[in-house]
């Protein structure tokens, strides 16, 4: 489905009086949140969403007395607190009995069958591995958000909970006047990995797993920190003192969804025990495809009347059980510890392991984070160690098996010089990490890592530029930094190992195509310490171009939501360094990271060289006459050609393409759709919004 782009919906509001405009904006933002978080079918792109939020915020500043107490702008974090107040839950947050085998599960079926005198129906759900919270709504408005605590008394984290965009501040439809919703706050594995990168770059201790990251992020005294962490929420149970308007767990899940809560798409009604067992088997593999961790499934008796009849013993309901999958662990030998130098110069010890299969994957290395971690776990070279893999997360060493430690086991020590450039190592004040003291451009390892990061899939996405190629390019002095990639020629690549005509052409085409990467990717690609994917997106939408970002003062940066003072200082520090400025200037010259075009048909003058020196061929039918696109190509500084040869830079491909497409593919020439082409020349926004 096509997403609405910037300016569209907001414009409609302009003619309304302020109060109505604000109401309408709030409605539009809520609809967009609901579509994104609950329906999983976004209706607005990030730019359009931000525009609505900005307009609402401006109106609220102008007319503070009209501001709505639960406006989506209130997701803006409040002030830090000294400690969390205690809140007592409306209904105790029960825990669950566990089982790990089919026999134990069968005993659960038998138990509930005996107690009820018949076989009940069940409801099966993934067991999210996060932090359980309770949300209380009064008359459909979020009043309190609390952690589980001891089950009766939790911590009041309302201010933090309000910053989680998938948690509705106002319920949809008709919900009970007082409602307590229970669910799990989680963090996706990729977000967890980038959070850890950011933490390590800032010299802080990394989180052990996504669950700890989610819990740590929610239990922050400063809600601005919570706001900067990408947390998600899934609802799975509810309580109302007036009773719930549903008869079963399956209906409750539907109701929660109707009220505006995200619920799992993998929940299933199971008419009997066989279906439950099939679900448990299937989920064992399906769960690996989830972007977040689950540690089992939860089986619940479906009918609420049956649940009431079965009751609770101690803190565990008799009507539900958690089937836990075994953690993916294995034993192996720690053969050695090597040191990797990251792009910011941080030295990370890496465990070299006797290769072993863990959770279906062959593991031969694991990160050890830092020297303190090794000391804390008392790991020695030669030890037998427990290795664990959770989903896609990098394997970790849980512990050493001290009883099996050989006499020859040795204690590892961090070297005092950089293994790559030989410069002394320095310990930065109050950082756990140690760093190479060379600037990035003088240490080969830092440089190589920086270039690999630049080209990586989430950044400029240059396929074919892995570690070995980067190493060869540096070794042969063909590049000295990321911008040099764009000056590489076929002749330079051909003599390198692993390169032939086709692979050289292909790499050059991939590098050329990366010039159209959107600004968020470009900012991420720079590798500014403490700036990960999410922060890069925020910076891109706030500044619109690399030069504007590079010129931003720390004060301007500090005004941005979800970006803390230490990140702002790091950004400013990055652009104050001459080598970094030179890289930025180089990229801008290449047309990378510039502001998108605006103006009427055709490229405006400041964009005149996005296609400088490029020749472009068109095939198939496009949305407008070919002549129109030829003009765009020329105005962007390119040349339009008729036939596909190895000199052609891009093929723009419309419907029903001819033999040119085949030929371009053979030659490894980048093929662009009409939309990709418009994006490349910076004309995409104008076209989507206007015509
Ligand atoms: S139901 C009385 N459903 O697992 C019912 N819990 O080991 C109580 N959890 O504390 C919980 N996914 O934090 C339920 N689909 C799910 C769940 C779930 C994860 C957590 C929850 C609970 C823990 C118990």
XYZ file of C-alpha atoms and ligand atoms in Angstrom:
715
model
C 0.000 0.000 0.000
C 1.281 3.498 -0.866
C 2.047 5.694 2.096
C 0.910 9.281 2.282
C 3.822 11.592 2.058
C 4.711 14.876 3.700
C 2.304 17.807 3.870
C -0.838 16.106 2.477
C -3.112 15.587 5.503
C -1.698 18.454 7.549
C -2.620 20.920 4.831
C -6.286 20.046 5.158
C -6.181 21.259 8.738
C -4.986 24.710 7.906
C -8.441 26.120 7.201
C -9.973 25.000 10.504
C -10.104 27.067 13.726
C -7.257 26.117 16.146
C -9.284 23.941 18.556
C -10.729 21.855 15.726
C -7.399 21.713 13.980
C -5.860 20.307 17.144
C -8.618 17.727 17.574
C -8.216 16.680 13.979
C -4.449 16.417 14.224
C -4.781 14.286 17.361
C -7.211 12.015 15.525
C -4.889 11.691 12.550
C -1.880 10.917 14.750
C -3.848 8.306 16.702
C -5.036 6.678 13.500
C -1.464 6.577 12.226
C -0.205 5.065 15.511
C -2.965 2.474 15.445
C -2.275 1.566 11.809
C 1.430 1.256 12.527
C 1.479 -0.522 15.867
C -1.710 -2.530 15.947
C -2.672 -3.191 12.342
C 0.941 -3.424 11.193
C -0.122 -1.506 8.065
C 1.328 2.027 8.156
C -0.697 4.783 6.497
C 1.807 7.637 6.868
C 5.527 7.819 6.182
C 7.842 9.150 8.921
C 8.053 12.605 7.378
C 4.286 13.041 7.190
C 3.860 11.724 10.728
C 6.481 14.117 12.094
C 4.853 17.001 10.237
C 1.534 16.312 11.998
C 3.240 16.074 15.364
C 5.175 19.285 14.735
C 2.057 21.160 13.724
C 0.208 19.946 16.807
C 3.096 20.896 19.052
C 3.242 24.385 17.531
C -0.501 24.853 18.057
C -0.258 23.660 21.648
C 2.531 26.139 22.296
C 0.466 28.928 20.761
C -2.801 27.996 22.515
C -1.737 26.263 25.748
C -5.243 26.464 27.219
C -6.576 24.352 24.347
C -3.951 21.624 24.839
C -5.424 18.198 25.460
C -4.175 16.306 28.539
C -3.580 13.085 26.623
C -2.405 14.599 23.385
C 0.146 12.482 21.504
C 2.665 15.273 22.134
C 2.534 14.279 25.787
C 4.625 11.322 24.747
C 7.352 13.905 24.966
C 9.181 12.804 28.084
C 8.633 14.650 31.359
C 11.195 15.557 34.029
C 13.465 13.013 35.758
C 12.365 11.688 39.155
C 14.374 10.813 42.293
C 12.795 7.399 42.714
C 9.687 5.521 41.624
C 6.549 5.727 43.758
C 4.900 2.425 44.683
C 1.465 1.609 43.296
C -0.797 -1.216 44.231
C -2.248 -3.187 41.341
C -6.037 -3.370 40.894
C -5.650 -7.112 40.467
C -2.512 -9.014 41.473
C -0.192 -9.802 38.625
C 0.015 -13.583 38.842
C 2.945 -15.598 37.601
C 2.772 -18.866 35.704
C 3.640 -22.470 36.387
C 6.229 -23.854 33.979
C 6.731 -27.058 32.093
C 9.468 -28.151 29.727
C 8.348 -31.503 28.329
C 5.326 -32.964 26.563
C 4.734 -35.251 29.562
C 4.479 -32.289 31.911
C 2.151 -30.569 29.451
C -0.007 -33.728 29.307
C -0.251 -33.658 33.122
C -1.553 -30.065 32.866
C -4.276 -31.205 30.406
C -5.175 -34.045 32.735
C -5.309 -31.784 35.797
C -7.634 -29.207 34.235
C -9.740 -31.975 32.659
C -10.175 -33.689 36.042
C -11.002 -30.468 37.873
C -13.583 -29.385 35.299
C -14.931 -32.857 34.660
C -14.467 -32.402 30.878
C -11.808 -31.396 28.348
C -11.794 -27.594 27.910
C -10.738 -25.481 24.932
C -7.457 -23.607 25.038
C -5.845 -20.429 23.816
C -2.155 -20.501 22.834
C 0.130 -17.469 22.840
C 3.814 -16.764 22.397
C 5.553 -16.154 25.710
C 7.233 -12.787 25.250
C 10.609 -12.524 26.936
C 10.379 -9.000 28.295
C 9.071 -7.085 31.244
C 5.510 -7.531 32.486
C 3.623 -4.303 33.163
C 0.126 -3.248 34.163
C -1.621 -0.289 32.560
C -4.656 1.234 34.246
C -7.201 3.192 32.187
C -9.898 5.394 33.698
C -12.720 6.238 31.315
C -10.531 5.158 28.431
C -7.553 7.302 29.445
C -4.186 5.967 30.523
C -3.870 6.796 34.228
C -1.098 4.566 35.574
C 1.627 2.343 34.183
C 3.404 0.104 36.688
C 5.967 -2.664 36.782
C 4.986 -6.022 38.212
C 7.025 -5.589 41.410
C 6.112 -8.310 43.882
C 2.828 -8.931 42.071
C 0.720 -6.760 44.395
C 2.855 -3.644 44.668
C 4.687 -2.319 41.598
C 6.692 0.746 40.670
C 4.952 3.706 39.095
C 6.564 4.149 35.677
C 3.682 6.099 34.097
C 5.893 8.877 32.717
C 8.100 6.299 31.015
C 5.214 4.218 29.742
C 3.721 7.297 28.059
C 6.788 7.529 25.834
C 6.126 4.075 24.301
C 4.278 4.792 21.092
C 2.562 1.419 20.796
C 0.794 1.959 24.145
C -2.479 3.825 23.555
C -2.979 6.903 25.728
C -6.679 6.828 24.917
C -8.686 3.709 24.161
C -10.767 3.221 21.039
C -14.404 2.097 21.141
C -16.252 1.304 24.385
C -14.003 -0.104 27.093
C -14.899 -0.668 30.782
C -14.710 2.537 32.874
C -11.841 1.088 34.901
C -9.572 -1.313 33.090
C -6.221 -2.870 33.987
C -4.384 -4.239 30.979
C -1.408 -6.491 31.367
C 1.237 -7.119 28.777
C 4.912 -7.244 28.028
C 7.362 -4.477 27.178
C 10.013 -5.842 24.841
C 12.864 -4.709 22.634
C 13.560 -6.128 19.168
C 16.867 -7.960 18.772
C 18.219 -5.488 16.198
C 17.356 -2.537 18.451
C 19.065 -4.344 21.319
C 22.216 -4.841 19.244
C 22.364 -1.208 18.187
C 21.658 -0.061 21.739
C 24.626 -2.140 22.873
C 26.813 -0.582 20.186
C 25.784 2.844 21.409
C 26.372 1.915 25.049
C 29.790 0.458 24.296
C 30.747 3.519 22.223
C 29.736 5.698 25.185
C 31.870 3.566 27.486
C 28.890 2.079 29.300
C 28.291 -1.577 30.096
C 26.316 -3.406 27.396
C 23.036 -5.162 28.274
C 23.190 -8.938 28.493
C 20.067 -9.585 26.390
C 16.993 -7.838 24.942
C 14.985 -8.536 28.104
C 17.493 -6.746 30.319
C 17.667 -3.946 27.774
C 13.862 -3.552 27.844
C 13.708 -3.690 31.647
C 16.609 -1.270 32.054
C 15.080 1.112 29.538
C 11.705 1.183 31.260
C 13.117 1.553 34.752
C 14.925 4.817 34.027
C 14.436 7.719 36.379
C 14.805 10.051 33.404
C 11.925 9.451 30.956
C 13.975 11.066 28.183
C 16.208 8.015 28.225
C 13.198 5.697 27.983
C 11.902 7.788 25.067
C 15.155 7.289 23.190
C 14.910 3.479 23.446
C 12.803 1.629 20.879
C 10.446 -0.287 23.182
C 7.386 -2.227 22.038
C 4.353 -3.487 23.892
C 2.071 -6.518 23.476
C -1.114 -6.937 25.521
C -2.253 -10.385 26.723
C -4.601 -10.060 29.656
C -6.985 -7.643 31.377
C -9.097 -7.105 34.459
C -11.964 -4.793 35.255
C -13.661 -4.489 38.682
C -16.976 -4.356 36.761
C -16.169 -7.558 34.853
C -14.948 -7.861 31.286
C -17.419 -7.715 28.370
C -16.097 -11.020 26.950
C -16.486 -14.740 27.608
C -13.095 -16.122 26.648
C -9.381 -15.378 26.327
C -9.723 -15.386 22.515
C -12.477 -12.773 22.728
C -10.440 -10.783 25.227
C -7.526 -10.630 22.786
C -9.933 -9.378 20.086
C -11.318 -6.777 22.493
C -7.810 -5.623 23.474
C -7.025 -5.188 19.807
C -10.249 -3.254 19.235
C -9.400 -0.998 22.167
C -6.137 -0.173 20.423
C -3.539 -2.520 21.919
C -1.003 -4.446 19.867
C -1.585 -8.176 20.311
C 0.386 -11.062 18.848
C -0.609 -12.216 15.366
C 0.531 -15.702 16.443
C -2.146 -16.180 19.125
C -4.317 -19.238 18.322
C -7.500 -20.768 19.587
C -6.905 -24.485 20.186
C -10.071 -26.642 20.463
C -8.177 -29.408 22.266
C -4.908 -30.769 23.633
C -3.737 -32.042 20.212
C -3.939 -28.584 18.715
C -2.011 -27.177 21.673
C 0.782 -29.731 21.162
C 0.873 -28.927 17.425
C 1.137 -25.214 18.278
C 4.000 -25.856 20.717
C 5.867 -27.858 18.009
C 5.295 -25.276 15.304
C 6.226 -22.298 17.460
C 9.528 -23.929 18.364
C 10.765 -22.981 14.869
C 8.435 -20.093 13.918
C 9.590 -18.059 16.899
C 13.056 -17.769 15.380
C 11.539 -15.539 12.676
C 10.101 -13.080 15.194
C 12.167 -9.892 15.431
C 12.064 -10.250 19.230
C 12.802 -13.005 21.748
C 10.203 -15.406 23.082
C 11.128 -18.116 25.566
C 8.139 -20.405 25.200
C 4.402 -20.450 24.717
C 1.627 -19.750 27.214
C -1.309 -22.160 27.179
C -4.521 -20.779 28.721
C -7.892 -22.406 29.270
C -10.028 -20.362 26.888
C -13.409 -19.850 28.621
C -13.310 -17.246 31.408
C -15.952 -19.253 33.276
C -13.642 -22.289 33.220
C -10.762 -20.103 34.399
C -12.849 -18.888 37.348
C -13.773 -22.450 38.220
C -10.133 -23.590 38.140
C -8.983 -20.637 40.251
C -5.572 -19.711 41.591
C -3.232 -21.567 43.909
C -0.672 -19.349 45.597
C 0.478 -16.949 42.905
C -0.182 -19.239 39.955
C -3.472 -19.707 38.123
C -4.465 -23.350 37.673
C -5.891 -22.459 34.239
C -2.626 -21.535 32.510
C 0.878 -22.886 32.051
C 4.065 -21.725 30.363
C 5.759 -24.283 28.113
C 9.382 -23.164 28.105
C 11.769 -24.050 25.309
C 15.230 -25.134 26.437
C 17.780 -22.324 26.261
C 20.156 -22.847 23.404
C 23.356 -23.658 25.238
C 26.353 -25.882 24.665
C 29.794 -26.584 26.157
C 33.045 -25.956 24.338
C 36.657 -24.867 24.885
C 37.880 -21.302 24.992
C 40.949 -21.654 22.770
C 42.115 -18.067 22.779
C 41.094 -14.457 23.239
C 41.851 -12.065 20.382
C 41.264 -8.352 20.209
C 39.148 -6.550 17.631
C 39.553 -2.826 17.053
C 36.207 -1.190 16.306
C 35.551 1.851 14.158
C 35.645 4.165 17.161
C 38.925 2.612 18.340
C 37.390 0.579 21.158
C 39.246 -2.693 21.746
C 36.866 -5.622 22.126
C 38.113 -9.000 23.292
C 36.720 -11.859 21.209
C 36.532 -15.467 22.353
C 37.972 -17.949 19.858
C 36.111 -21.182 20.506
C 36.430 -24.784 19.518
C 33.612 -24.731 16.901
C 30.334 -26.069 18.283
C 26.706 -26.209 17.128
C 24.402 -24.138 19.355
C 20.711 -23.930 18.486
C 21.400 -25.234 14.985
C 24.205 -22.785 14.177
C 27.953 -23.370 14.132
C 29.619 -21.010 16.575
C 33.366 -20.414 16.672
C 33.578 -16.900 18.113
C 31.756 -14.925 20.759
C 32.097 -11.366 21.937
C 33.444 -10.869 25.431
C 32.515 -7.150 25.543
C 35.441 -5.886 27.644
C 38.166 -6.882 30.061
C 35.943 -6.299 33.075
C 33.432 -8.856 31.777
C 36.193 -11.451 31.402
C 37.406 -10.798 34.913
C 33.872 -10.854 36.330
C 33.187 -14.235 34.717
C 36.717 -15.366 35.586
C 37.253 -16.844 32.129
C 40.652 -18.350 31.368
C 42.151 -19.540 28.137
C 41.789 -23.334 28.084
C 38.553 -23.295 30.098
C 35.473 -25.287 29.208
C 32.764 -22.654 28.803
C 28.975 -22.544 28.431
C 27.972 -20.819 25.194
C 24.457 -19.502 24.683
C 22.658 -18.247 21.630
C 19.284 -16.526 21.865
C 17.602 -16.114 18.497
C 19.767 -14.117 16.144
C 21.734 -12.497 18.911
C 25.504 -12.931 18.832
C 26.507 -15.906 20.953
C 27.707 -15.176 24.445
C 29.739 -17.001 27.019
C 27.630 -17.559 30.090
C 30.266 -18.972 32.423
C 33.348 -21.118 32.761
C 32.981 -24.627 34.150
C 35.507 -24.138 36.932
C 35.462 -27.829 37.951
C 36.868 -28.732 34.546
C 39.597 -26.055 34.509
C 42.941 -27.557 33.391
C 46.163 -26.629 35.237
C 47.412 -25.074 32.044
C 44.564 -22.529 31.885
C 45.931 -18.991 31.626
C 44.586 -15.598 32.614
C 44.162 -13.257 29.659
C 45.343 -9.668 29.687
C 44.434 -6.711 27.505
C 47.454 -5.694 25.384
C 48.846 -2.223 26.050
C 49.249 -1.332 22.389
C 46.767 -1.447 19.510
C 47.075 -4.803 17.708
C 46.476 -2.999 14.410
C 48.612 0.165 14.462
C 50.774 -0.325 17.553
C 49.721 2.960 19.161
C 49.414 2.947 22.952
C 46.040 1.993 24.420
C 44.304 4.550 26.568
C 41.689 4.137 29.212
C 39.187 6.952 28.927
C 38.069 8.401 32.271
C 35.210 6.441 33.769
C 34.828 4.295 30.643
C 35.008 0.541 30.963
C 36.358 0.305 27.442
C 39.919 0.970 26.348
C 40.729 2.630 23.052
C 43.482 2.844 20.495
C 45.003 6.318 20.826
C 45.391 6.884 17.055
C 42.830 8.947 15.188
C 40.619 6.795 12.932
C 42.408 7.671 9.703
C 45.799 6.555 11.068
C 44.762 3.145 12.364
C 44.077 0.602 9.642
C 41.646 -1.436 11.751
C 39.536 1.595 12.672
C 39.542 2.757 9.081
C 38.557 -0.652 7.718
C 35.760 -1.047 10.259
C 34.551 2.459 9.509
C 34.401 1.739 5.775
C 32.670 -1.601 6.331
C 30.126 0.148 8.528
C 29.667 2.859 5.893
C 28.919 0.243 3.224
C 26.862 -2.050 5.459
C 23.312 -3.079 4.676
C 21.677 -0.672 7.131
C 23.814 2.241 5.943
C 24.840 2.834 2.305
C 23.992 -0.790 1.478
C 26.842 -1.488 -0.954
C 26.642 -5.191 -1.637
C 30.004 -6.845 -2.299
C 32.082 -4.608 -0.048
C 32.884 -7.051 2.724
C 35.965 -7.161 4.976
C 38.240 -8.896 2.444
C 37.519 -6.363 -0.316
C 37.907 -3.393 2.026
C 41.210 -4.840 3.224
C 42.446 -5.259 -0.373
C 41.435 -1.704 -1.292
C 43.251 -0.281 1.737
C 46.275 -2.514 1.270
C 46.656 -1.318 -2.336
C 46.083 2.287 -1.264
C 43.152 2.626 -3.635
C 41.068 4.202 -0.892
C 41.871 6.164 2.254
C 38.318 6.776 3.405
C 34.697 6.128 2.460
C 34.427 8.960 -0.095
C 37.224 7.405 -2.174
C 34.910 4.492 -2.965
C 33.076 6.750 -5.397
C 36.258 7.419 -7.370
C 37.226 3.782 -7.888
C 37.580 2.613 -11.480
C 37.253 -0.695 -13.233
C 40.958 -0.658 -14.045
C 41.874 -0.289 -10.381
C 39.680 -3.194 -9.315
C 40.590 -5.729 -11.998
C 44.100 -6.575 -10.728
C 42.813 -7.278 -7.195
C 42.303 -10.858 -6.007
C 38.738 -12.161 -6.530
C 37.905 -9.509 -9.135
C 36.941 -10.142 -12.744
C 35.106 -8.004 -15.313
C 31.678 -8.832 -14.013
C 32.410 -8.526 -10.315
C 34.238 -5.228 -10.817
C 31.340 -3.767 -12.838
C 28.902 -4.998 -10.288
C 30.703 -3.476 -7.330
C 31.031 -0.136 -9.135
C 27.325 -0.201 -9.993
C 26.461 -0.954 -6.359
C 28.685 1.883 -5.173
C 27.115 4.274 -7.700
C 23.599 3.245 -6.699
C 24.402 3.964 -3.042
C 24.677 7.664 -3.894
C 20.916 7.877 -3.668
C 20.760 6.491 -0.097
C 18.387 8.527 2.010
C 19.805 10.956 4.522
C 19.148 8.800 7.594
C 21.337 6.060 6.135
C 24.050 8.534 5.214
C 24.134 9.920 8.762
C 24.207 6.403 10.200
C 26.994 5.528 7.734
C 29.272 8.266 9.121
C 29.597 6.231 12.298
C 29.300 9.173 14.689
C 29.886 7.747 18.178
C 26.579 7.163 20.020
C 24.510 7.752 16.872
C 22.757 4.582 15.798
C 20.026 3.927 13.272
C 17.161 5.536 15.231
C 19.058 8.676 16.178
C 20.230 9.045 12.578
C 16.598 9.010 11.418
C 15.680 11.695 13.932
C 18.602 13.861 12.785
C 17.694 13.338 9.130
C 14.125 14.455 9.567
C 15.151 17.400 11.772
C 17.871 18.809 9.519
C 17.084 17.549 6.029
C 20.674 17.616 4.790
C 24.191 16.759 5.873
C 25.504 20.317 5.684
C 22.687 21.604 7.880
C 23.364 18.846 10.408
C 27.113 19.526 10.352
C 26.424 23.208 11.069
C 23.961 22.567 13.915
C 24.947 23.918 17.318
C 24.812 21.777 20.446
C 21.829 23.889 21.573
C 19.915 23.104 18.384
C 20.709 19.424 18.765
C 19.613 19.492 22.387
C 16.154 20.637 21.340
C 15.521 17.338 19.570
C 13.318 14.804 21.254
C 14.929 11.653 22.561
C 18.501 12.834 22.002
C 20.383 13.300 25.231
C 23.163 15.795 26.029
C 26.006 13.314 25.688
C 24.823 12.304 22.195
C 24.590 16.003 21.215
C 28.142 16.605 22.422
C 29.331 13.570 20.497
C 27.676 14.800 17.275
C 29.141 18.285 17.621
C 32.546 16.787 18.475
C 32.420 14.613 15.372
C 31.784 17.504 12.978
C 34.411 19.668 14.684
C 37.138 17.271 13.564
C 38.865 18.238 10.356
C 38.992 14.711 8.838
C 35.287 14.263 9.441
C 34.489 17.662 7.932
C 36.540 16.729 4.896
C 34.566 13.496 4.522
C 31.270 15.385 4.782
C 32.400 17.947 2.171
C 33.500 15.137 -0.115
C 30.169 13.367 0.209
C 28.215 16.558 -0.412
C 30.273 17.197 -3.534
C 29.248 13.761 -4.725
C 25.609 14.702 -4.164
C 25.328 12.461 -1.092
C 23.374 13.743 1.900
C 22.016 16.829 0.177
C 18.584 18.301 0.788
C 15.915 16.865 -1.544
C 14.851 19.056 -4.431
C 11.807 21.192 -4.432
C 10.217 23.373 -7.059
C 8.204 22.634 -10.161
C 8.793 19.972 -12.783
C 12.411 19.279 -13.352
C 15.364 19.565 -11.063
C 16.103 22.934 -9.545
C 19.524 24.424 -10.009
C 21.102 23.406 -6.680
C 20.533 19.793 -7.547
C 21.885 20.162 -11.015
C 24.545 17.493 -10.699
C 22.974 14.516 -8.989
C 23.541 12.662 -12.229
C 26.763 14.488 -13.087
C 28.631 12.471 -15.684
C 26.071 9.683 -15.609
C 24.357 8.282 -18.641
C 20.865 6.917 -18.227
C 18.760 4.664 -20.457
C 14.983 4.355 -20.214
C 13.015 1.218 -21.081
C 9.336 0.304 -20.787
C 6.483 2.705 -20.213
C 6.604 5.206 -17.387
C 3.868 7.322 -15.791
C 4.614 10.280 -18.063
C 5.966 10.774 -21.562
C 9.553 9.737 -22.053
C 10.503 13.277 -22.980
C 9.611 14.415 -19.442
C 12.073 11.967 -17.915
C 14.769 12.824 -20.422
C 14.465 16.438 -19.325
C 14.777 15.424 -15.692
C 17.940 13.478 -16.500
C 19.463 16.442 -18.302
C 18.485 18.900 -15.581
C 20.168 16.661 -13.032
C 23.381 16.880 -15.036
C 23.106 13.491 -16.750
C 22.821 12.367 -20.340
C 20.088 10.134 -21.677
C 21.279 7.376 -23.970
C 19.403 5.022 -26.285
C 21.221 1.762 -25.940
C 22.663 -0.193 -23.049
C 26.459 -0.492 -23.044
C 28.905 -0.988 -20.209
C 29.288 2.815 -20.029
C 25.674 3.305 -18.993
C 25.235 4.283 -15.323
C 21.552 3.428 -14.779
C 18.621 1.822 -16.526
C 15.231 3.274 -15.570
C 12.705 0.537 -16.051
C 8.946 1.043 -16.491
C 6.166 -1.434 -17.302
C 6.685 -3.990 -20.074
C 10.429 -3.402 -20.464
C 12.242 -4.478 -23.610
C 15.469 -6.416 -24.117
C 17.418 -3.524 -22.554
C 16.535 -4.815 -19.117
C 18.090 -8.201 -19.813
C 21.185 -6.559 -21.195
C 21.565 -4.165 -18.246
C 21.269 -7.083 -15.833
C 23.944 -8.969 -17.722
C 26.279 -5.996 -17.507
C 25.521 -5.430 -13.831
C 24.126 -1.954 -14.477
C 21.851 -0.700 -11.676
C 18.189 -0.945 -12.666
C 15.906 1.642 -11.098
C 12.125 1.808 -10.925
C 10.526 5.148 -11.715
C 10.197 5.888 -7.992
C 13.820 4.959 -7.311
C 14.951 7.158 -10.159
C 12.945 10.106 -8.837
C 14.427 9.501 -5.429
C 17.918 9.393 -6.880
C 17.546 12.800 -8.494
C 15.791 14.088 -5.382
C 12.445 14.665 -7.087
C 10.454 11.966 -5.310
C 8.655 14.041 -2.671
C 7.345 16.534 -5.173
C 6.026 13.811 -7.381
C 4.231 11.825 -4.679
C 2.601 14.861 -3.120
C 1.688 16.782 -6.226
C 1.136 14.554 -8.979
S -0.298 -14.469 31.123
C -2.335 -15.139 34.885
N 0.595 -14.421 28.681
O 5.502 -14.663 31.462
C -1.664 -14.910 33.604
N 2.154 -14.034 30.436
O 6.445 -16.663 33.397
C -0.368 -14.279 33.780
N 4.428 -13.554 29.668
O 4.906 -12.786 34.336
C 0.434 -14.008 32.608
N 4.009 -13.695 27.521
O 5.486 -11.518 32.203
C 0.913 -14.301 29.978
N 1.237 -14.366 26.443
C 1.544 -14.241 27.742
C 2.847 -13.925 28.168
C 3.118 -13.854 29.541
C 4.935 -13.454 28.427
C 5.237 -13.414 30.893
C 4.603 -12.592 31.973
C 4.591 -13.490 33.168
C 5.637 -14.500 32.849
C 5.405 -15.773 33.593
